[in-house]
């Protein structure tokens, strides 16, 4: 949904569809269904410093003997994709998805130019980093951790669809606080390397959602971050940080609490609004370094797969620097395709974390899509897939259309269907399968679900089957009576007008888009506003019925654009260093600065989610709201090697 709640300016729109985000919804990273894979990974060169000058792709190997989507790490059950190929003379190799390697172990993925080799950093130097072999399969990219695990003394065993990993016990010896030119630094001294995880927490009682539209005069509260490491801390060390008094003369420490739970040490930080957390590891002696500063993003360029590059960078706009995470996608790559994805293919009602939806569709990458109503979980914008309208556009808003040949079209979209009767009566239908309510005629097809429940009081419902009117019903009070939608027909919903369609009337439909170019493309996602067209900023809130508060507010935002190379870019822009997210005018300038020829704003705020191979690249998963739809990137396993 994101900003559907402030999208329109009519009182009726606000009455029926205003859905404020009262708080960020905690999401749970659900286990996706990962079938046993029919193909697995190559038994290739061992862990070491391998050349990356010549890009290469993994080669086919024997089928896996074990695969799954669950990991038990030191007794804790966590989601994570893994597989083990058949045993060879060198033993059993273990592959983890790079999302699991990064999120569960704390391994940092470094810059790479070869999708078949991934350099990593984990309590190791940067001059000669370990390089892990990769393999892309089933919506994930897997990294061969066999030699890394052997070197660190990890014990690994497969048990059904669960991979059990035990790492040596470690101890947190000391915590040191310091100041850097850009902010605070916390150093955790360890006796040995150990897995760790970092995440941003949600406030227990939300005052202001810093991801949402915020006036410049509003200062959101500090945000809590938690670092968890697999190891214990000395009781004296815990006592030192848990017994510090807080008075107006002695402000609270950046460290809020240190505790040991089930052989894990949990360190809680208080991070001021406008700042973020950067975590790195250092060997000899082993240390975890946490820098809290306004520009905490680590810039990266990773060749993740053929035709798909992961990038993140601080982009300068005037005096501000914005952290931008994006995927650069070559749509002409053999085996790569782009399609809209929705939460539940059986009905248009529903929301879910983007991670879950992407994994259910076996997408390798995805970004959240268009607006929706968070209360009734219904779409509020255009969704078209494989030439079928799933949900129609509203309010002449911006949309992107594309085909399977790597061609794209951006513009403001209107769909008008016309019902033609056997006596040549012509009735305009302005809405299709949408949660948006306005006066006129709306149409609901089986794509909506098995039934339709009135969205407004006193609707008149005309049932059409086999191109003939077969019934007429009074909808009564909204939200009460579910009306079956015929499998071979649809429902016509008349709002604030009386239908002249007697039972037995034969009907037909015509359809047209404005602009006409949209009808030539099989896939469409609508959101808005349109940001850039033909290299020029074309932002126009009133033309797309967005109100002034929405246009001027600062918020985290998602966008999709095409570049001069013909590539597609999906991007998430978060809070500027030291402040809030971009306004829509700033978002348009950012996209133009980054080389976008055409660009569209997508849903944003806590809906903003950029997914790649089992992980969110732009935020902690628990801070991302459930969304209705998205845009998925797929790479066919049948693509030539």
Short mmCIF file of C-alpha atoms in Angstrom, two decimals, residues 290-563:
data_model
loop_
_atom_site.label_atom_id
_atom_site.label_comp_id
_atom_site.label_asym_id
_atom_site.label_seq_id
_atom_site.Cartn_x
_atom_site.Cartn_y
_atom_site.Cartn_z
CA UNK A 290 30.50 -1.02 14.38
CA UNK A 291 30.57 2.51 12.97
CA UNK A 292 27.50 4.69 13.57
CA UNK A 293 27.51 7.58 11.12
CA UNK A 294 25.31 9.44 8.62
CA UNK A 295 26.86 7.89 5.48
CA UNK A 296 27.25 4.31 6.66
CA UNK A 297 26.63 2.63 3.31
CA UNK A 298 29.48 0.57 1.85
CA UNK A 299 29.55 1.14 -1.91
CA UNK A 300 29.53 -2.06 -3.98
CA UNK A 301 29.40 -3.39 -7.51
CA UNK A 302 28.77 -7.14 -7.68
CA UNK A 303 28.26 -9.15 -10.88
CA UNK A 304 25.65 -11.41 -9.30
CA UNK A 305 24.55 -13.35 -12.37
CA UNK A 306 24.78 -13.03 -16.11
CA UNK A 307 22.76 -9.92 -17.00
CA UNK A 308 22.22 -8.89 -13.35
CA UNK A 309 24.47 -6.55 -11.39
CA UNK A 310 23.96 -5.52 -7.75
CA UNK A 311 25.11 -1.98 -6.98
CA UNK A 312 24.93 0.37 -4.02
CA UNK A 313 26.26 3.88 -3.81
CA UNK A 314 25.88 7.21 -2.05
CA UNK A 315 24.47 9.54 -4.71
CA UNK A 316 25.03 13.27 -4.28
CA UNK A 317 22.20 15.71 -4.90
CA UNK A 318 23.07 19.29 -4.03
CA UNK A 319 24.45 19.23 -0.50
CA UNK A 320 22.81 15.90 0.35
CA UNK A 321 23.99 12.32 -0.10
CA UNK A 322 21.41 9.56 -0.53
CA UNK A 323 22.13 5.83 -0.10
CA UNK A 324 20.83 4.07 -3.20
CA UNK A 325 20.74 0.29 -3.69
CA UNK A 326 19.82 -0.94 -7.13
CA UNK A 327 19.95 -3.82 -9.57
CA UNK A 328 21.11 -3.18 -13.12
CA UNK A 329 19.38 -5.74 -15.35
CA UNK A 330 20.04 -6.53 -19.00
CA UNK A 331 16.59 -7.67 -20.24
CA UNK A 332 18.09 -9.08 -23.44
CA UNK A 333 20.05 -11.75 -21.52
CA UNK A 334 19.12 -15.25 -22.69
CA UNK A 335 16.94 -16.93 -20.07
CA UNK A 336 16.17 -13.72 -18.15
CA UNK A 337 12.57 -12.51 -17.91
CA UNK A 338 10.63 -9.85 -15.98
CA UNK A 339 7.04 -10.27 -14.78
CA UNK A 340 4.61 -8.83 -12.23
CA UNK A 341 4.20 -10.97 -9.12
CA UNK A 342 1.28 -10.98 -6.67
CA UNK A 343 0.87 -12.47 -3.21
CA UNK A 344 -1.79 -15.06 -4.06
CA UNK A 345 -2.49 -16.20 -7.64
CA UNK A 346 -5.95 -17.46 -6.53
CA UNK A 347 -7.29 -14.10 -5.37
CA UNK A 348 -6.39 -10.42 -5.45
CA UNK A 349 -6.97 -10.10 -1.72
CA UNK A 350 -3.81 -10.44 0.32
CA UNK A 351 -0.42 -9.08 1.29
CA UNK A 352 2.88 -10.69 2.28
CA UNK A 353 6.54 -9.75 2.76
CA UNK A 354 8.21 -9.31 -0.62
CA UNK A 355 10.76 -11.96 0.41
CA UNK A 356 7.97 -14.52 0.72
CA UNK A 357 6.24 -13.58 -2.52
CA UNK A 358 9.50 -13.60 -4.50
CA UNK A 359 10.49 -16.99 -3.11
CA UNK A 360 7.06 -18.47 -3.81
CA UNK A 361 7.41 -17.38 -7.45
CA UNK A 362 11.07 -18.57 -7.59
CA UNK A 363 12.16 -15.08 -8.64
CA UNK A 364 15.88 -14.39 -8.26
CA UNK A 365 15.18 -10.70 -7.67
CA UNK A 366 12.21 -8.40 -7.08
CA UNK A 367 11.11 -4.94 -6.03
CA UNK A 368 7.80 -3.90 -4.49
CA UNK A 369 5.29 -2.65 -7.05
CA UNK A 370 2.12 -0.56 -6.98
CA UNK A 371 -0.18 0.81 -4.30
CA UNK A 372 -2.81 -1.08 -2.35
CA UNK A 373 -5.24 -0.61 0.52
CA UNK A 374 -3.67 -1.96 3.69
CA UNK A 375 -7.03 -2.48 5.45
CA UNK A 376 -8.73 -4.72 2.89
CA UNK A 377 -5.43 -5.74 1.15
CA UNK A 378 -6.76 -4.93 -2.33
CA UNK A 379 -4.84 -3.44 -5.29
CA UNK A 380 -5.05 0.24 -6.19
CA UNK A 381 -3.37 0.33 -9.57
CA UNK A 382 -2.62 -1.44 -12.82
CA UNK A 383 -1.32 -5.02 -12.92
CA UNK A 384 -1.16 -6.81 -16.28
CA UNK A 385 0.67 -10.08 -16.82
CA UNK A 386 0.98 -12.17 -19.99
CA UNK A 387 -1.60 -10.00 -21.78
CA UNK A 388 -4.19 -10.50 -19.03
CA UNK A 389 -5.45 -7.59 -16.96
CA UNK A 390 -5.25 -8.62 -13.32
CA UNK A 391 -6.19 -5.18 -11.96
CA UNK A 392 -6.98 -2.02 -13.89
CA UNK A 393 -5.35 1.41 -13.52
CA UNK A 394 -6.81 4.29 -11.53
CA UNK A 395 -6.67 8.09 -11.71
CA UNK A 396 -4.54 8.37 -14.87
CA UNK A 397 -1.44 7.45 -12.91
CA UNK A 398 2.04 6.58 -14.11
CA UNK A 399 2.83 3.05 -15.26
CA UNK A 400 5.55 0.97 -16.89
CA UNK A 401 4.82 -1.56 -19.64
CA UNK A 402 7.22 -4.08 -21.15
CA UNK A 403 7.46 -7.12 -23.37
CA UNK A 404 9.67 -10.21 -23.48
CA UNK A 405 12.04 -8.63 -26.01
CA UNK A 406 13.51 -6.07 -23.62
CA UNK A 407 11.33 -3.15 -24.76
CA UNK A 408 9.68 -0.77 -22.27
CA UNK A 409 7.13 2.02 -22.31
CA UNK A 410 6.45 4.66 -19.63
CA UNK A 411 3.46 6.98 -19.43
CA UNK A 412 0.24 7.85 -17.63
CA UNK A 413 -2.30 5.09 -18.07
CA UNK A 414 -6.07 4.95 -18.37
CA UNK A 415 -8.07 1.85 -19.30
CA UNK A 416 -11.61 2.25 -20.64
CA UNK A 417 -13.78 -0.76 -21.29
CA UNK A 418 -17.09 -0.38 -23.09
CA UNK A 419 -20.07 -2.71 -22.59
CA UNK A 420 -22.12 -3.00 -25.80
CA UNK A 421 -25.61 -4.52 -25.66
CA UNK A 422 -27.56 -6.24 -28.44
CA UNK A 423 -29.67 -3.07 -28.85
CA UNK A 424 -26.45 -1.04 -29.28
CA UNK A 425 -26.46 0.53 -25.83
CA UNK A 426 -22.87 1.52 -24.92
CA UNK A 427 -21.85 1.78 -21.26
CA UNK A 428 -18.36 2.92 -20.19
CA UNK A 429 -16.65 0.77 -17.54
CA UNK A 430 -14.01 2.81 -15.72
CA UNK A 431 -12.67 0.33 -13.13
CA UNK A 432 -11.48 -3.28 -13.34
CA UNK A 433 -10.68 -5.61 -10.41
CA UNK A 434 -9.66 -2.80 -8.06
CA UNK A 435 -10.10 -1.78 -4.45
CA UNK A 436 -10.58 1.84 -5.53
CA UNK A 437 -14.18 3.07 -5.27
CA UNK A 438 -15.76 5.81 -7.34
CA UNK A 439 -19.09 6.60 -9.02
CA UNK A 440 -19.75 4.66 -12.22
CA UNK A 441 -19.39 1.06 -13.38
CA UNK A 442 -16.71 -1.36 -12.22
CA UNK A 443 -16.09 -4.89 -13.48
CA UNK A 444 -14.88 -7.87 -11.42
CA UNK A 445 -13.71 -11.07 -13.08
CA UNK A 446 -12.70 -14.52 -11.73
CA UNK A 447 -9.16 -13.14 -11.41
CA UNK A 448 -10.52 -11.18 -8.44
CA UNK A 449 -11.40 -14.46 -6.69
CA UNK A 450 -14.39 -16.75 -6.35
CA UNK A 451 -16.59 -14.03 -4.86
CA UNK A 452 -17.00 -10.27 -4.68
CA UNK A 453 -18.07 -8.51 -1.48
CA UNK A 454 -19.45 -4.97 -1.96
CA UNK A 455 -16.89 -2.24 -1.34
CA UNK A 456 -19.53 0.50 -0.94
CA UNK A 457 -23.10 0.68 0.35
CA UNK A 458 -26.06 0.23 -1.98
CA UNK A 459 -24.24 -1.09 -5.02
CA UNK A 460 -26.27 -2.74 -7.77
CA UNK A 461 -24.68 -5.94 -9.07
CA UNK A 462 -25.34 -7.27 -12.56
CA UNK A 463 -24.23 -10.87 -13.16
CA UNK A 464 -22.98 -11.70 -16.66
CA UNK A 465 -22.24 -15.26 -17.84
CA UNK A 466 -21.55 -16.44 -21.39
CA UNK A 467 -21.93 -12.84 -22.61
CA UNK A 468 -25.47 -12.56 -21.28
CA UNK A 469 -27.05 -10.87 -18.25
CA UNK A 470 -28.37 -13.63 -15.98
CA UNK A 471 -29.17 -11.81 -12.74
CA UNK A 472 -29.37 -8.47 -10.96
CA UNK A 473 -28.80 -8.10 -7.21
CA UNK A 474 -28.84 -5.40 -4.54
CA UNK A 475 -25.46 -5.28 -2.80
CA UNK A 476 -26.79 -3.84 0.45
CA UNK A 477 -24.28 -2.74 3.08
CA UNK A 478 -20.60 -2.90 2.19
CA UNK A 479 -18.49 -5.77 3.45
CA UNK A 480 -21.39 -8.11 4.26
CA UNK A 481 -22.61 -10.38 1.45
CA UNK A 482 -20.22 -12.27 -0.82
CA UNK A 483 -21.51 -12.59 -4.39
CA UNK A 484 -20.18 -15.52 -6.50
CA UNK A 485 -18.33 -14.49 -9.66
CA UNK A 486 -19.24 -16.83 -12.57
CA UNK A 487 -16.25 -18.73 -13.98
CA UNK A 488 -17.42 -17.97 -17.52
CA UNK A 489 -18.35 -14.36 -16.88
CA UNK A 490 -18.03 -11.39 -14.54
CA UNK A 491 -19.88 -8.96 -12.29
CA UNK A 492 -20.77 -5.39 -13.22
CA UNK A 493 -20.93 -3.11 -10.16
CA UNK A 494 -23.07 0.01 -10.54
CA UNK A 495 -22.31 2.68 -7.95
CA UNK A 496 -24.66 5.65 -7.59
CA UNK A 497 -26.47 4.85 -10.81
CA UNK A 498 -29.19 2.48 -11.98
CA UNK A 499 -28.43 -0.15 -14.64
CA UNK A 500 -30.69 -0.57 -17.67
CA UNK A 501 -29.74 -4.17 -18.36
CA UNK A 502 -32.69 -6.56 -18.18
CA UNK A 503 -32.02 -10.26 -17.61
CA UNK A 504 -31.38 -11.94 -20.96
CA UNK A 505 -29.58 -8.94 -22.48
CA UNK A 506 -26.66 -10.08 -24.63
CA UNK A 507 -23.47 -8.06 -24.19
CA UNK A 508 -19.93 -7.74 -25.51
CA UNK A 509 -16.85 -5.82 -24.39
CA UNK A 510 -14.28 -3.59 -26.05
CA UNK A 511 -11.14 -2.26 -24.39
CA UNK A 512 -8.77 0.64 -25.05
CA UNK A 513 -5.86 2.27 -23.22
CA UNK A 514 -4.70 5.85 -23.16
CA UNK A 515 -2.07 6.13 -24.41
CA UNK A 516 -2.69 3.39 -27.03
CA UNK A 517 0.93 2.15 -26.81
CA UNK A 518 0.19 0.45 -23.48
CA UNK A 519 -2.13 -2.09 -25.12
CA UNK A 520 0.79 -3.43 -27.18
CA UNK A 521 2.67 -4.72 -24.12
CA UNK A 522 1.88 -7.96 -22.24
CA UNK A 523 3.13 -6.75 -18.82
CA UNK A 524 2.21 -3.57 -16.91
CA UNK A 525 2.65 -2.26 -13.36
CA UNK A 526 1.06 1.02 -12.35
CA UNK A 527 2.06 3.23 -9.42
CA UNK A 528 3.12 6.86 -9.84
CA UNK A 529 3.87 9.55 -10.18
CA UNK A 530 5.81 9.41 -13.43
CA UNK A 531 9.23 10.92 -12.71
CA UNK A 532 11.27 11.07 -15.92
CA UNK A 533 10.32 10.72 -19.57
CA UNK A 534 12.76 11.04 -22.46
CA UNK A 535 15.45 12.26 -20.01
CA UNK A 536 13.23 15.14 -18.82
CA UNK A 537 11.62 15.39 -15.37
CA UNK A 538 7.84 15.27 -15.88
CA UNK A 539 6.69 15.11 -12.26
CA UNK A 540 3.06 16.34 -12.05
CA UNK A 541 1.16 15.44 -8.90
CA UNK A 542 -2.19 17.03 -9.83
CA UNK A 543 -2.21 15.22 -13.19
CA UNK A 544 -2.11 11.91 -11.29
CA UNK A 545 -4.33 13.04 -8.37
CA UNK A 546 -1.64 12.98 -5.71
CA UNK A 547 -2.14 15.54 -2.97
CA UNK A 548 0.42 18.22 -2.01
CA UNK A 549 1.42 16.57 1.29
CA UNK A 550 2.34 13.39 -0.56
CA UNK A 551 4.36 15.33 -3.11
CA UNK A 552 6.35 17.33 -0.55
CA UNK A 553 6.92 14.68 2.14
CA UNK A 554 10.28 13.03 2.73
CA UNK A 555 10.19 9.24 2.60
CA UNK A 556 12.08 6.10 1.65
CA UNK A 557 11.20 5.40 -2.00
CA UNK A 558 11.33 2.75 -4.73
CA UNK A 559 11.70 3.44 -8.45
CA UNK A 560 12.07 1.61 -11.74
CA UNK A 561 13.75 3.07 -14.80
CA UNK A 562 15.43 2.39 -18.12
CA UNK A 563 18.91 3.62 -19.01
#
